[in-house]
Structures are given as C-alpha cells and as structure tokens.
Amino acid sequence: QVQLVESGGGLVQAGGSLRLSCAASGRTSSLGTVGWFRQAPGKEREFVGARNRLGTSYAAAVKGRFTISRDDAGTTVFLQMNSLKSEEPAVYYCAAGGRFGTRTSDYDLWGQGTQVTVSA
C-alpha cells in the first residue's frame, strides 16, 4: 500500500527557509500530480501549490516564495519555502492520486503532515 511521508518541518525564524519532503513508500513509479496544503490551528486546510508533469500552480499567498520540485524518479516531491512569514506556521501536508486541483477533495492520498513553526 502506498503511503506518503512528509519530513523537513521544524522551527525557523521569520524570513528564513525550509525544505519539506514528501516521499512515497511502497511505490516505484512517479507520483503524478502532487499537491501541498497547510492547516493552521482553528483554520481550514488550504491549498499551497501543486505540480504535475506539465507544470506547477501556486496559491497567490506563496507565489514567488515557494517552489515545488521532484526527484528524477518522481517518488519524492519537495516544497522549498523561502522568506517564511510569521503568519505561516501550520501543519503542511502533501497529497497525491487525484486531479491537478486546489481543493482537498481533488486528492485521494494524504500524508500525516509535518509541523512548521515560524518565530517572529
């Protein structure tokens, strides 16, 4: 059974950078469409960005600061986050197995999430 495992979260100062990873265990072929979402306490899970074989799409709030990439095999996807803001702490999730969309319902498979904390 394929599982997604996120890693790379942690504490960073505002203005700093983190790179999150999303690895597919139990899968040797490319993940296809992968999305990143985040959820802050008391808020709904929101779209951050997505990537498929044709390109990427980002939420307006992160465009120009966040970048999604993947390894050559396509089984690990990365979210490079630069210039993090103090209002961006959240649990960050990767998702796969669905359509190239911005809604949580567009994706079938989810990781457990990784916590990102941004200090002022």
Coordinates of C-alpha atoms in Angstrom, one line a residue:
Q1 CA 0.0 0.0 0.0
V2 CA 1.4 3.4 -1.0
Q3 CA 1.9 5.9 1.8
L4 CA 3.1 9.5 1.7
V5 CA 5.5 10.6 4.4
E6 CA 6.4 14.2 4.9
S7 CA 9.5 15.4 6.6
G8 CA 11.6 18.5 7.0
G9 CA 9.4 20.6 9.2
G10 CA 10.7 22.5 12.2
L11 CA 11.3 25.9 13.7
V12 CA 12.6 28.7 11.6
Q13 CA 12.8 32.5 12.1
A14 CA 10.6 34.8 10.0
G15 CA 12.4 35.4 6.7
G16 CA 14.1 32.0 6.8
S17 CA 13.8 28.9 4.7
L18 CA 12.8 25.3 5.0
R19 CA 12.5 22.5 2.5
L20 CA 9.8 19.9 3.1
S21 CA 9.9 16.4 1.5
C22 CA 7.1 14.1 0.6
A23 CA 8.2 10.5 0.0
A24 CA 6.1 7.8 -1.4
S25 CA 6.7 4.5 0.3
G26 CA 5.7 1.3 -1.4
R27 CA 5.7 2.9 -4.8
T28 CA 8.4 2.8 -7.5
S29 CA 6.6 4.8 -10.2
S30 CA 6.1 8.6 -10.4
L31 CA 3.5 10.0 -8.1
G32 CA 1.9 12.1 -10.9
T33 CA 0.0 15.0 -9.6
V34 CA 1.1 16.1 -6.1
G35 CA -0.3 18.9 -4.1
W36 CA 0.8 20.7 -0.9
F37 CA -1.7 22.1 1.6
R38 CA -1.4 23.6 5.1
Q39 CA -3.6 23.9 8.1
A40 CA -3.2 26.3 10.9
P41 CA -4.9 25.8 14.3
G42 CA -8.6 26.7 14.0
K43 CA -8.5 27.1 10.3
E44 CA -9.4 25.1 7.3
R45 CA -6.8 23.2 5.3
E46 CA -5.7 25.5 2.4
F47 CA -4.0 25.0 -0.9
V48 CA -0.4 25.9 -1.2
G49 CA 0.7 24.5 -4.5
A50 CA 0.6 21.6 -6.9
R51 CA 2.7 20.0 -9.6
N52 CA 2.1 17.6 -12.4
R53 CA 4.1 16.6 -15.4
L54 CA 3.1 19.8 -17.3
G55 CA 3.9 22.4 -14.6
T56 CA 3.1 23.9 -11.3
S57 CA 0.5 26.1 -9.7
Y58 CA 0.7 28.1 -6.5
A59 CA -1.6 30.0 -4.2
A60 CA -1.2 33.7 -4.5
A61 CA 0.0 34.0 -0.9
V62 CA 3.1 31.9 -1.6
K63 CA 3.8 32.5 -5.3
G64 CA 7.4 33.7 -5.8
R65 CA 8.5 32.3 -2.4
F66 CA 7.6 28.6 -2.5
T67 CA 8.7 26.1 -5.2
I68 CA 7.7 22.5 -5.7
S69 CA 10.1 20.1 -7.3
R70 CA 10.6 16.4 -7.5
D71 CA 13.5 13.9 -7.8
D72 CA 14.3 12.2 -11.0
A73 CA 12.2 9.1 -10.2
G74 CA 9.2 11.3 -9.3
T75 CA 8.7 9.4 -6.0
T76 CA 9.8 12.3 -3.8
V77 CA 8.5 15.7 -4.0
F78 CA 9.9 18.8 -2.3
L79 CA 8.4 22.1 -1.2
Q80 CA 11.1 24.8 -0.9
M81 CA 9.8 27.6 1.3
N82 CA 11.7 30.9 1.3
S83 CA 11.0 34.1 3.1
L84 CA 8.7 32.5 5.6
K85 CA 6.3 34.8 7.4
S86 CA 5.3 34.8 11.0
E87 CA 1.7 34.2 10.0
E88 CA 2.6 30.9 8.1
P89 CA 3.0 28.4 10.9
A90 CA 0.9 25.3 10.2
V91 CA 0.9 21.6 9.6
Y92 CA 1.9 21.1 6.0
Y93 CA 0.5 18.1 4.1
C94 CA 1.3 16.6 0.8
A95 CA -1.3 14.8 -1.3
A96 CA -1.4 12.7 -4.4
G97 CA -3.5 10.5 -6.6
G98 CA -6.0 13.0 -7.8
R99 CA -6.6 15.8 -10.1
F100 CA -4.5 18.9 -10.6
G101 CA -6.7 21.0 -8.3
T102 CA -6.8 23.3 -5.4
R103 CA -9.4 21.5 -3.3
T104 CA -8.7 18.8 -0.7
S105 CA -11.3 16.7 -2.5
D106 CA -9.2 16.7 -5.6
Y107 CA -6.7 14.3 -3.9
D108 CA -7.1 10.7 -2.8
L109 CA -3.9 10.0 -0.8
W110 CA -2.6 12.1 2.1
G111 CA 0.5 12.2 4.3
Q112 CA 0.4 12.7 8.0
G113 CA 1.7 16.2 7.9
T114 CA 4.8 18.0 9.2
Q115 CA 4.7 20.9 11.6
V116 CA 6.3 24.2 10.5
T117 CA 6.7 26.9 13.2
V118 CA 7.8 30.4 12.3
S119 CA 9.1 32.6 15.1
A120 CA 8.9 36.4 14.8

